[in-house]
Coordinates of C-alpha atoms in Angstrom, one line a residue:
M1 CA 41.2 -34.1 -48.7
V2 CA 43.1 -31.5 -50.6
E3 CA 46.8 -32.4 -50.6
S4 CA 48.3 -30.5 -47.7
R5 CA 51.6 -28.6 -48.3
L6 CA 50.9 -26.4 -45.3
V7 CA 53.9 -25.0 -43.4
I8 CA 53.4 -23.1 -40.2
Y9 CA 55.7 -21.2 -37.9
N10 CA 56.1 -22.9 -34.5
T11 CA 56.9 -20.4 -31.8
L12 CA 58.4 -23.3 -29.7
T13 CA 61.0 -24.2 -32.3
R14 CA 61.3 -20.7 -33.8
Q15 CA 61.0 -22.1 -37.3
K16 CA 58.6 -23.0 -40.0
E17 CA 57.5 -26.6 -40.0
R18 CA 55.4 -28.9 -42.2
F19 CA 52.0 -29.3 -40.6
E20 CA 51.6 -32.9 -39.8
P21 CA 48.7 -33.5 -37.4
L22 CA 49.1 -36.1 -34.6
N23 CA 46.0 -38.0 -35.7
A24 CA 45.1 -36.9 -39.2
P25 CA 42.5 -36.1 -40.4
N26 CA 41.6 -35.0 -36.9
V27 CA 43.1 -31.7 -35.7
G28 CA 42.9 -30.3 -32.2
M29 CA 43.2 -26.6 -31.8
Y30 CA 43.0 -24.5 -28.6
V31 CA 43.0 -20.7 -28.6
C32 CA 43.0 -18.4 -25.6
G33 CA 39.8 -16.5 -25.7
P34 CA 38.7 -13.3 -24.0
T35 CA 38.5 -12.3 -20.3
V36 CA 35.0 -11.1 -20.3
Y37 CA 35.0 -8.0 -18.1
G38 CA 34.6 -5.3 -20.8
D39 CA 33.6 -4.6 -24.4
P40 CA 35.9 -6.3 -27.0
H41 CA 38.4 -4.0 -28.7
L42 CA 40.6 -4.3 -31.8
G43 CA 43.2 -6.2 -29.8
H44 CA 40.6 -8.9 -29.3
A45 CA 39.7 -8.9 -33.0
R46 CA 43.1 -9.8 -34.3
P47 CA 43.5 -13.3 -32.6
A48 CA 39.9 -14.1 -33.3
I49 CA 40.3 -13.3 -37.0
T50 CA 43.7 -14.9 -37.2
F51 CA 42.6 -18.3 -35.8
D52 CA 39.3 -18.1 -37.6
L53 CA 41.4 -18.0 -40.8
V54 CA 43.3 -21.1 -39.5
F55 CA 40.1 -22.9 -38.6
R56 CA 38.6 -22.1 -42.1
Y57 CA 41.6 -23.2 -44.0
L58 CA 42.2 -26.4 -42.1
K59 CA 38.6 -27.4 -42.7
H60 CA 38.9 -26.5 -46.4
L61 CA 41.9 -28.8 -46.6
G62 CA 39.7 -31.6 -45.4
Y63 CA 40.7 -31.9 -41.7
K64 CA 38.2 -32.5 -39.0
V65 CA 39.0 -29.7 -36.7
R66 CA 37.9 -29.5 -33.0
Y67 CA 38.4 -25.8 -32.2
V68 CA 38.3 -25.0 -28.5
R69 CA 38.3 -21.3 -27.5
N70 CA 37.9 -20.6 -23.8
I71 CA 36.1 -17.9 -21.9
T72 CA 38.1 -16.6 -18.9
D73 CA 35.5 -15.7 -16.2
V74 CA 37.6 -16.2 -13.0
G75 CA 41.1 -16.1 -11.8
H76 CA 42.5 -13.3 -14.1
L77 CA 43.7 -10.9 -11.4
E78 CA 44.0 -7.1 -11.7
H79 CA 47.7 -6.6 -11.2
D80 CA 49.3 -9.8 -12.5
A81 CA 48.8 -13.5 -12.6
D82 CA 48.9 -13.9 -8.8
E83 CA 48.1 -10.6 -7.1
G84 CA 45.2 -8.1 -6.9
E85 CA 41.5 -8.4 -7.3
D86 CA 39.8 -10.6 -9.8
K87 CA 38.8 -8.3 -12.7
I88 CA 35.3 -9.7 -13.1
A89 CA 34.7 -9.7 -9.4
K90 CA 35.9 -6.1 -9.2
K91 CA 33.5 -5.1 -12.0
A92 CA 30.7 -6.9 -10.3
R93 CA 31.4 -5.2 -7.0
L94 CA 31.5 -1.7 -8.6
E95 CA 28.3 -2.3 -10.5
Q96 CA 26.5 -4.2 -7.7
L97 CA 25.9 -7.3 -9.9
E98 CA 26.6 -10.9 -9.6
P99 CA 30.0 -11.8 -11.2
M100 CA 28.2 -14.2 -13.6
E101 CA 26.0 -11.4 -14.7
I102 CA 29.1 -9.4 -15.7
A103 CA 30.6 -12.5 -17.4
Q104 CA 27.4 -13.4 -19.3
Y105 CA 26.8 -9.8 -20.4
Y106 CA 30.3 -9.3 -21.9
T107 CA 30.3 -12.9 -23.3
N108 CA 27.2 -12.0 -25.2
R109 CA 28.8 -8.7 -26.4
Y110 CA 31.9 -10.6 -27.5
H111 CA 29.8 -13.0 -29.6
Q112 CA 27.8 -10.1 -31.1
Y113 CA 31.0 -8.4 -32.4
M114 CA 32.6 -11.7 -33.5
D115 CA 29.5 -12.5 -35.5
A116 CA 29.7 -9.0 -37.1
L117 CA 33.4 -9.8 -38.0
N118 CA 32.2 -13.1 -39.6
V119 CA 34.3 -15.1 -37.1
L120 CA 33.0 -18.6 -37.0
R121 CA 31.9 -20.0 -33.6
P122 CA 34.4 -22.6 -32.2
S123 CA 33.5 -26.2 -31.8
I124 CA 33.6 -25.9 -28.0
E125 CA 33.7 -22.7 -25.9
P126 CA 34.4 -23.8 -22.3
H127 CA 34.2 -21.4 -19.3
A128 CA 36.8 -21.4 -16.6
T129 CA 34.1 -21.4 -13.9
G130 CA 32.6 -24.6 -15.4
H131 CA 35.9 -26.5 -15.0
I132 CA 36.9 -25.9 -11.4
I133 CA 37.1 -29.7 -10.7
E134 CA 39.4 -30.3 -13.7
Q135 CA 41.7 -27.5 -12.5
Q136 CA 41.8 -28.9 -9.0
Q137 CA 42.7 -32.3 -10.4
L138 CA 45.5 -30.6 -12.4
V139 CA 46.8 -28.9 -9.2
Q140 CA 46.7 -32.1 -7.3
Q141 CA 48.7 -34.0 -9.9
I142 CA 51.4 -31.3 -9.9
L143 CA 51.5 -31.5 -6.1
D144 CA 51.8 -35.2 -6.2
R145 CA 54.8 -35.1 -8.6
G146 CA 56.6 -32.6 -6.3
F147 CA 56.4 -29.5 -8.5
A148 CA 54.2 -27.4 -6.3
Y149 CA 53.8 -26.5 -2.6
E150 CA 51.1 -25.2 -0.2
S151 CA 51.5 -21.9 1.5
N152 CA 48.7 -20.5 3.7
G153 CA 46.0 -22.3 1.8
S154 CA 47.4 -21.3 -1.6
I155 CA 49.2 -23.6 -4.0
Y156 CA 52.2 -22.4 -5.9
F157 CA 54.2 -23.9 -8.8
D158 CA 57.8 -24.6 -7.7
I159 CA 59.8 -23.3 -10.7
E160 CA 63.2 -24.2 -9.2
A161 CA 62.1 -27.8 -8.6
Y162 CA 60.7 -28.1 -12.1
N163 CA 63.8 -26.5 -13.7
K164 CA 66.1 -29.2 -12.1
K165 CA 64.3 -31.9 -14.0
H166 CA 63.0 -30.0 -17.0
K167 CA 63.7 -26.6 -18.4
Y168 CA 61.5 -23.6 -17.7
G169 CA 61.5 -20.9 -20.4
I170 CA 61.7 -23.0 -23.6
L171 CA 58.9 -21.0 -25.3
S172 CA 59.9 -17.5 -24.5
G173 CA 63.6 -18.1 -24.5
R174 CA 64.0 -16.8 -21.0
S175 CA 66.3 -18.4 -18.4
L176 CA 65.2 -19.0 -14.9
E177 CA 68.0 -16.8 -13.6
N178 CA 66.7 -13.9 -15.8
I179 CA 63.2 -14.4 -14.5
K180 CA 64.5 -14.5 -10.9
D181 CA 66.5 -11.3 -11.5
E182 CA 63.4 -9.5 -12.8
S183 CA 61.4 -10.4 -9.7
R184 CA 64.3 -9.8 -7.2
E185 CA 62.8 -6.6 -5.9
L186 CA 59.9 -8.7 -4.5
A187 CA 62.2 -11.2 -2.8
G188 CA 61.2 -12.2 0.7
V189 CA 57.7 -10.6 0.3
G190 CA 54.5 -12.7 0.4
E191 CA 54.0 -16.4 0.7
K192 CA 56.0 -17.7 -2.2
R193 CA 59.4 -19.5 -1.9
N194 CA 60.5 -17.8 -5.0
Q195 CA 58.9 -14.7 -6.5
A196 CA 59.1 -16.4 -9.9
D197 CA 56.7 -19.1 -8.7
F198 CA 53.1 -18.7 -9.9
A199 CA 49.8 -19.5 -8.3
L200 CA 47.9 -22.7 -9.2
W201 CA 45.3 -22.1 -6.5
K202 CA 44.6 -19.0 -4.5
K203 CA 43.0 -18.8 -1.1
A204 CA 40.2 -16.3 -1.2
Q205 CA 40.2 -13.4 1.1
P206 CA 37.0 -12.7 3.1
E207 CA 35.8 -10.1 0.7
H208 CA 36.5 -12.2 -2.4
I209 CA 33.1 -13.2 -3.9
M210 CA 34.2 -15.8 -6.4
R211 CA 35.3 -18.9 -4.5
W212 CA 35.1 -22.7 -4.5
P213 CA 35.9 -25.3 -1.8
S214 CA 39.1 -27.3 -2.3
P215 CA 41.3 -29.7 -0.2
W216 CA 43.6 -26.6 0.5
S217 CA 41.2 -23.7 1.0
D218 CA 38.1 -22.0 -0.2
G219 CA 39.5 -20.2 -3.1
F220 CA 39.8 -20.0 -6.9
P221 CA 42.2 -21.3 -9.6
G222 CA 45.2 -19.4 -10.9
W223 CA 44.8 -17.9 -14.3
H224 CA 47.2 -20.3 -16.0
C225 CA 45.4 -23.5 -14.9
E226 CA 42.3 -23.1 -17.0
C227 CA 43.8 -23.6 -20.4
T228 CA 45.9 -26.5 -19.4
A229 CA 43.0 -28.3 -17.8
M230 CA 40.4 -27.5 -20.5
G231 CA 42.8 -28.2 -23.3
R232 CA 43.5 -31.7 -21.9
K233 CA 39.8 -32.4 -21.2
Y234 CA 38.6 -31.6 -24.7
L235 CA 41.6 -32.3 -26.9
G236 CA 43.5 -35.0 -24.9
E237 CA 46.9 -35.1 -23.4
E238 CA 48.5 -34.2 -26.7
F239 CA 47.0 -32.0 -29.4
D240 CA 48.1 -30.1 -32.5
I241 CA 47.8 -26.3 -32.2
H242 CA 47.7 -23.9 -29.3
G243 CA 47.3 -20.3 -30.3
G244 CA 46.9 -16.8 -28.9
G245 CA 48.4 -13.3 -28.9
M246 CA 52.2 -12.9 -28.7
D247 CA 51.7 -11.1 -25.4
L248 CA 50.7 -14.5 -23.9
V249 CA 54.0 -16.2 -24.7
F250 CA 55.2 -15.1 -21.3
P251 CA 54.1 -15.8 -18.7
H252 CA 50.8 -17.5 -19.6
H253 CA 51.9 -20.0 -22.3
E254 CA 55.2 -20.6 -20.7
C255 CA 53.4 -21.5 -17.5
E256 CA 51.0 -23.7 -19.4
I257 CA 53.9 -25.8 -20.8
A258 CA 55.4 -26.2 -17.3
Q259 CA 52.1 -27.2 -15.9
A260 CA 51.5 -29.8 -18.6
V261 CA 55.0 -31.3 -18.3
A262 CA 54.8 -31.3 -14.5
A263 CA 51.4 -33.0 -14.4
M264 CA 51.8 -35.5 -17.3
G265 CA 55.6 -35.8 -17.8
H266 CA 55.4 -34.7 -21.5
Q267 CA 54.5 -31.7 -23.6
A268 CA 50.9 -31.3 -24.6
V269 CA 51.2 -29.1 -27.7
K270 CA 52.9 -29.8 -31.0
Y271 CA 52.6 -26.4 -32.6
W272 CA 52.5 -23.1 -30.8
M273 CA 51.1 -20.2 -32.9
H274 CA 51.0 -16.5 -31.9
N275 CA 49.7 -13.5 -33.7
N276 CA 51.6 -10.2 -33.2
M277 CA 50.3 -7.1 -31.6
L278 CA 48.1 -4.2 -32.7
T279 CA 49.7 -0.9 -31.8
I280 CA 48.8 2.8 -31.5
N281 CA 51.8 5.0 -32.0
G282 CA 54.1 2.0 -31.4
Q283 CA 52.5 1.0 -28.1
K284 CA 50.5 -2.2 -27.7
M285 CA 46.7 -1.6 -27.8
G286 CA 45.0 -2.9 -24.7
K287 CA 42.9 -2.2 -21.6
S288 CA 46.0 -2.2 -19.4
Y289 CA 47.5 0.7 -21.4
N290 CA 44.2 2.6 -21.6
N291 CA 44.7 3.2 -25.3
F292 CA 42.2 0.7 -26.7
I293 CA 39.4 1.4 -29.1
T294 CA 36.4 -0.9 -28.8
L295 CA 34.8 -2.5 -31.8
E296 CA 31.6 -0.7 -31.1
Q297 CA 33.5 2.6 -31.4
F298 CA 35.1 1.5 -34.7
F299 CA 31.6 0.6 -36.0
T300 CA 30.1 3.9 -34.9
G301 CA 33.1 6.2 -35.3
N302 CA 32.6 7.4 -31.7
H303 CA 36.2 7.8 -30.6
P304 CA 38.5 10.8 -30.6
L305 CA 41.1 8.9 -32.6
L306 CA 38.7 7.9 -35.3
E307 CA 37.9 10.2 -38.3
K308 CA 34.9 8.1 -39.3
A309 CA 33.1 4.8 -38.7
Y310 CA 34.5 1.7 -40.2
S311 CA 32.5 -1.4 -41.0
P312 CA 33.2 -4.9 -39.6
M313 CA 34.4 -6.2 -42.9
T314 CA 36.8 -3.2 -43.2
I315 CA 38.3 -4.2 -39.8
R316 CA 38.6 -7.8 -40.9
F317 CA 40.2 -6.8 -44.2
F318 CA 42.6 -4.5 -42.3
V319 CA 43.7 -7.4 -40.0
L320 CA 44.2 -9.8 -42.9
S321 CA 46.1 -7.3 -45.0
A322 CA 49.1 -7.9 -42.7
H323 CA 50.7 -11.2 -41.9
Y324 CA 49.5 -12.5 -38.6
R325 CA 53.0 -12.5 -37.2
G326 CA 53.7 -8.9 -38.1
T327 CA 53.0 -5.9 -36.0
V328 CA 50.1 -3.7 -37.3
D329 CA 50.0 0.0 -36.3
F330 CA 46.6 1.6 -36.2
S331 CA 45.9 4.7 -38.3
N332 CA 42.9 6.2 -40.0
E333 CA 45.0 6.2 -43.3
A334 CA 45.5 2.4 -43.0
L335 CA 41.8 1.8 -42.3
V336 CA 40.7 4.0 -45.2
A337 CA 43.1 2.0 -47.5
A338 CA 41.5 -1.2 -46.1
E339 CA 38.1 0.1 -46.8
R340 CA 39.0 0.9 -50.4
G341 CA 40.7 -2.4 -50.9
L342 CA 37.7 -4.3 -49.6
E343 CA 35.4 -2.3 -51.9
K344 CA 37.6 -3.1 -54.9
L345 CA 37.6 -6.8 -54.1
M346 CA 33.8 -7.0 -53.4
N347 CA 32.9 -5.0 -56.4
A348 CA 35.1 -7.2 -58.6
I349 CA 33.4 -10.3 -57.2
A350 CA 29.9 -8.8 -57.9
D351 CA 31.1 -7.9 -61.4
L352 CA 31.8 -11.5 -62.2
D353 CA 28.2 -11.9 -63.1
R354 CA 28.4 -9.2 -65.6
I355 CA 31.1 -10.7 -67.7
A356 CA 30.2 -11.9 -71.2
V357 CA 31.5 -15.3 -72.3
S358 CA 33.6 -15.6 -75.5
P359 CA 34.6 -18.6 -77.5
Q360 CA 38.1 -18.4 -76.2
C361 CA 40.3 -16.4 -73.7
D362 CA 42.9 -14.0 -74.7
A363 CA 46.4 -15.1 -73.6
E364 CA 46.8 -12.7 -70.7
T365 CA 43.5 -13.6 -69.1
E366 CA 44.1 -17.3 -69.6
K367 CA 47.4 -17.0 -67.8
V368 CA 46.0 -15.0 -64.8
V369 CA 43.0 -17.4 -64.4
K370 CA 45.0 -20.7 -64.7
N371 CA 47.7 -19.6 -62.2
L372 CA 45.4 -17.9 -59.7
R373 CA 44.3 -20.9 -57.7
E374 CA 47.8 -22.3 -57.3
K375 CA 49.3 -18.9 -56.3
C376 CA 46.6 -18.5 -53.6
Y377 CA 47.2 -22.0 -52.3
D378 CA 51.0 -21.3 -52.3
A379 CA 50.5 -18.2 -50.2
M380 CA 48.1 -19.9 -47.7
N381 CA 50.4 -22.9 -47.4
D382 CA 53.3 -20.6 -46.5
D383 CA 52.2 -19.9 -42.9
F384 CA 48.9 -18.3 -43.9
A385 CA 50.4 -15.4 -45.9
T386 CA 47.1 -13.5 -46.3
P387 CA 48.8 -10.3 -47.8
Q388 CA 50.0 -12.4 -50.7
V389 CA 46.6 -14.0 -51.2
I390 CA 45.0 -10.5 -51.3
S391 CA 47.6 -9.3 -53.8
H392 CA 46.8 -12.3 -56.1
L393 CA 43.1 -11.6 -55.8
F394 CA 43.7 -7.9 -56.7
E395 CA 45.6 -9.0 -59.8
A396 CA 42.5 -11.0 -60.7
C397 CA 40.4 -7.8 -60.0
T398 CA 42.3 -6.0 -62.7
T399 CA 41.5 -8.8 -65.1
I400 CA 37.8 -8.7 -64.1
N401 CA 37.7 -5.0 -64.8
K402 CA 39.1 -5.5 -68.3
L403 CA 36.6 -8.2 -69.0
V404 CA 33.7 -6.0 -67.8
D405 CA 35.0 -3.2 -70.1
H406 CA 35.3 -5.7 -73.0
K407 CA 39.1 -5.1 -73.1
A408 CA 39.7 -8.8 -72.7
T409 CA 38.0 -12.1 -73.5
I410 CA 37.3 -15.2 -71.4
C411 CA 35.8 -18.6 -72.3
A412 CA 33.1 -20.3 -70.2
D413 CA 35.5 -22.8 -68.5
C414 CA 37.9 -20.0 -67.4
L415 CA 35.1 -17.8 -66.2
K416 CA 33.8 -20.7 -64.1
E417 CA 37.3 -21.3 -62.7
L418 CA 37.7 -17.5 -62.0
K419 CA 34.4 -17.4 -60.1
E420 CA 35.2 -20.5 -58.0
V421 CA 38.6 -19.2 -57.0
M422 CA 37.5 -15.7 -56.2
H423 CA 34.6 -16.9 -54.0
L424 CA 36.7 -19.7 -52.4
F425 CA 39.6 -17.5 -51.2
A426 CA 37.9 -14.2 -50.6
E427 CA 34.7 -15.5 -49.0
D428 CA 35.2 -19.0 -47.7
I429 CA 38.8 -18.8 -46.6
L430 CA 39.5 -15.1 -45.9
G431 CA 35.9 -14.8 -44.5
L432 CA 35.1 -11.6 -46.3
K433 CA 31.6 -10.8 -47.4
A434 CA 29.6 -8.0 -49.1
E435 CA 28.0 -5.7 -46.5
K436 CA 24.6 -4.2 -46.7
S437 CA 25.8 -0.6 -46.3
G438 CA 24.1 2.6 -47.6
T439 CA 26.8 2.7 -50.3
N440 CA 26.0 -0.8 -51.6
E441 CA 22.2 -0.2 -51.4
A442 CA 22.6 3.0 -53.4
R443 CA 24.8 1.2 -55.9
E444 CA 22.3 -1.6 -56.3
E445 CA 19.4 0.8 -56.7
A446 CA 21.3 2.8 -59.4
F447 CA 22.2 -0.5 -61.1
G448 CA 18.5 -1.5 -61.3
K449 CA 17.5 1.9 -62.6
V450 CA 20.0 1.6 -65.5
V451 CA 18.6 -1.8 -66.4
D452 CA 15.1 -0.5 -66.3
M453 CA 16.1 2.4 -68.5
V454 CA 17.6 0.0 -71.1
L455 CA 14.5 -2.1 -71.1
D456 CA 12.4 1.0 -71.6
L457 CA 14.4 1.8 -74.7
R458 CA 13.8 -1.8 -75.9
A459 CA 10.0 -1.4 -75.2
K460 CA 10.0 1.8 -77.3
A461 CA 11.9 0.1 -80.1
K462 CA 9.3 -2.7 -80.1
A463 CA 6.5 -0.2 -80.1
A464 CA 8.0 1.4 -83.2
K465 CA 8.4 -2.1 -84.7
D466 CA 12.2 -1.7 -84.7
W467 CA 12.8 -5.4 -84.2
A468 CA 16.5 -5.2 -84.9
T469 CA 17.1 -2.7 -82.1
S470 CA 14.8 -4.6 -79.8
D471 CA 16.6 -7.9 -80.4
Q472 CA 20.0 -6.2 -80.2
I473 CA 19.2 -4.9 -76.7
R474 CA 17.9 -8.3 -75.5
D475 CA 20.9 -10.1 -76.8
A476 CA 23.3 -7.6 -75.2
L477 CA 21.6 -8.0 -71.9
A478 CA 21.7 -11.8 -72.2
A479 CA 25.4 -11.6 -73.0
A480 CA 25.9 -9.6 -69.8
G481 CA 24.2 -12.2 -67.8
F482 CA 20.6 -10.9 -67.7
E483 CA 17.6 -13.0 -68.4
V484 CA 14.8 -11.0 -69.9
K485 CA 11.3 -12.4 -70.3
D486 CA 8.3 -10.9 -72.1
T487 CA 5.1 -11.8 -70.3
K488 CA 1.5 -10.8 -70.7
D489 CA 1.9 -8.5 -67.6
G490 CA 5.1 -6.8 -69.0
V491 CA 8.8 -7.4 -69.0
T492 CA 10.7 -9.1 -66.2
W493 CA 14.4 -9.4 -65.7
K494 CA 16.9 -11.0 -63.4
L495 CA 20.6 -11.4 -63.1
N496 CA 21.7 -15.0 -63.4
K497 CA 24.2 -16.1 -60.8

């Protein structure tokens, strides 16, 4: 295991803390996944990429990570956590399909786009509808401990009862009185004792098509139950990391904490991590604001706000160019800058195979190479500071360009180290990769034509018995990393990796 000096920001304590897993080298990580009733948009991409980075880095450090990312396919209501129509059920009714057809279709779409973004699949991807029993068990435990009540077949969490023994609002920093004031306009309406109470189980109305039998009614679980129940099932009563977007801090994650403490008597999560929002003109991007751009639209350029299409790796680079806790505002200018930055990095990595080895490094190159690995680790260990990692890799790109242009020298050991670090942090940890785009294909085709032209000059030199020129061309190609072979059928060449 690599020595871990990792420090992460814990939303619960509002400070950076040394990462010390509960049961090292095992790490349990739960991340709130998508509600699958529409195509994924850029707002879905940011948490997926953020926690993919965390997953990759923890595994690189030598931890055995069980990464659970749920699929919400029931209980996420249209208006808020307790009222309105189930979003997936509504989509199914409008399109005259089974709800699970809708959920499966958009789950497949989500996977398709996450694969394009090079987001690794989680260890376990549980669906809310596959864990109704576990959610009912959670509700019953909360009832048995006196922190919930039944009302007309629905079960609600009793926030006032909970707040007398514990404290509601520890994650978001909100007080119960503030929460009650915000919901005062609804006082006396509906079946709750207090409008701040939230649903654990909802009795289904006659027209509601997603329902399950329970001791209380035919109904469905409240939105907040699924993560608490599934996190406990797959990661135990206590686990290391719970992540998601900052918009989930309240009420979703706040309610999760209350449910866990009410059911088990203790907190379930040690570190709470939240990525910040993606915005358009300062407003959060999301379906509820009707200002979102789907990933398909980014990849095709088919949206009024887009000046062109942007590749999946450009989107990934764009997300990683900002710290995960910082707000990122969408603009075409920012995406073009990300596109150029990605091209610069990928071209430099490809050019590593063109660098000629010298007996020794010049002082500046040696300094850059010997410090690069430690500087990248320092950035990653400081709460996953990807902008700093990218900055350090760009510094190395400048050195690579000098080496390719023969304006600097590098020894074999340093070149080996440079290759290892660039591939490790750019590809394995940041998850970036070269894309088969028209531009790259054209570049590779032109590259091959240049090599063939040089070999043709060599063939003409040999035909003229100009052995000195022939050998000079062969040696220059070898120094640049090309292996040239003269065979009975002609000349072959390849670029050694």
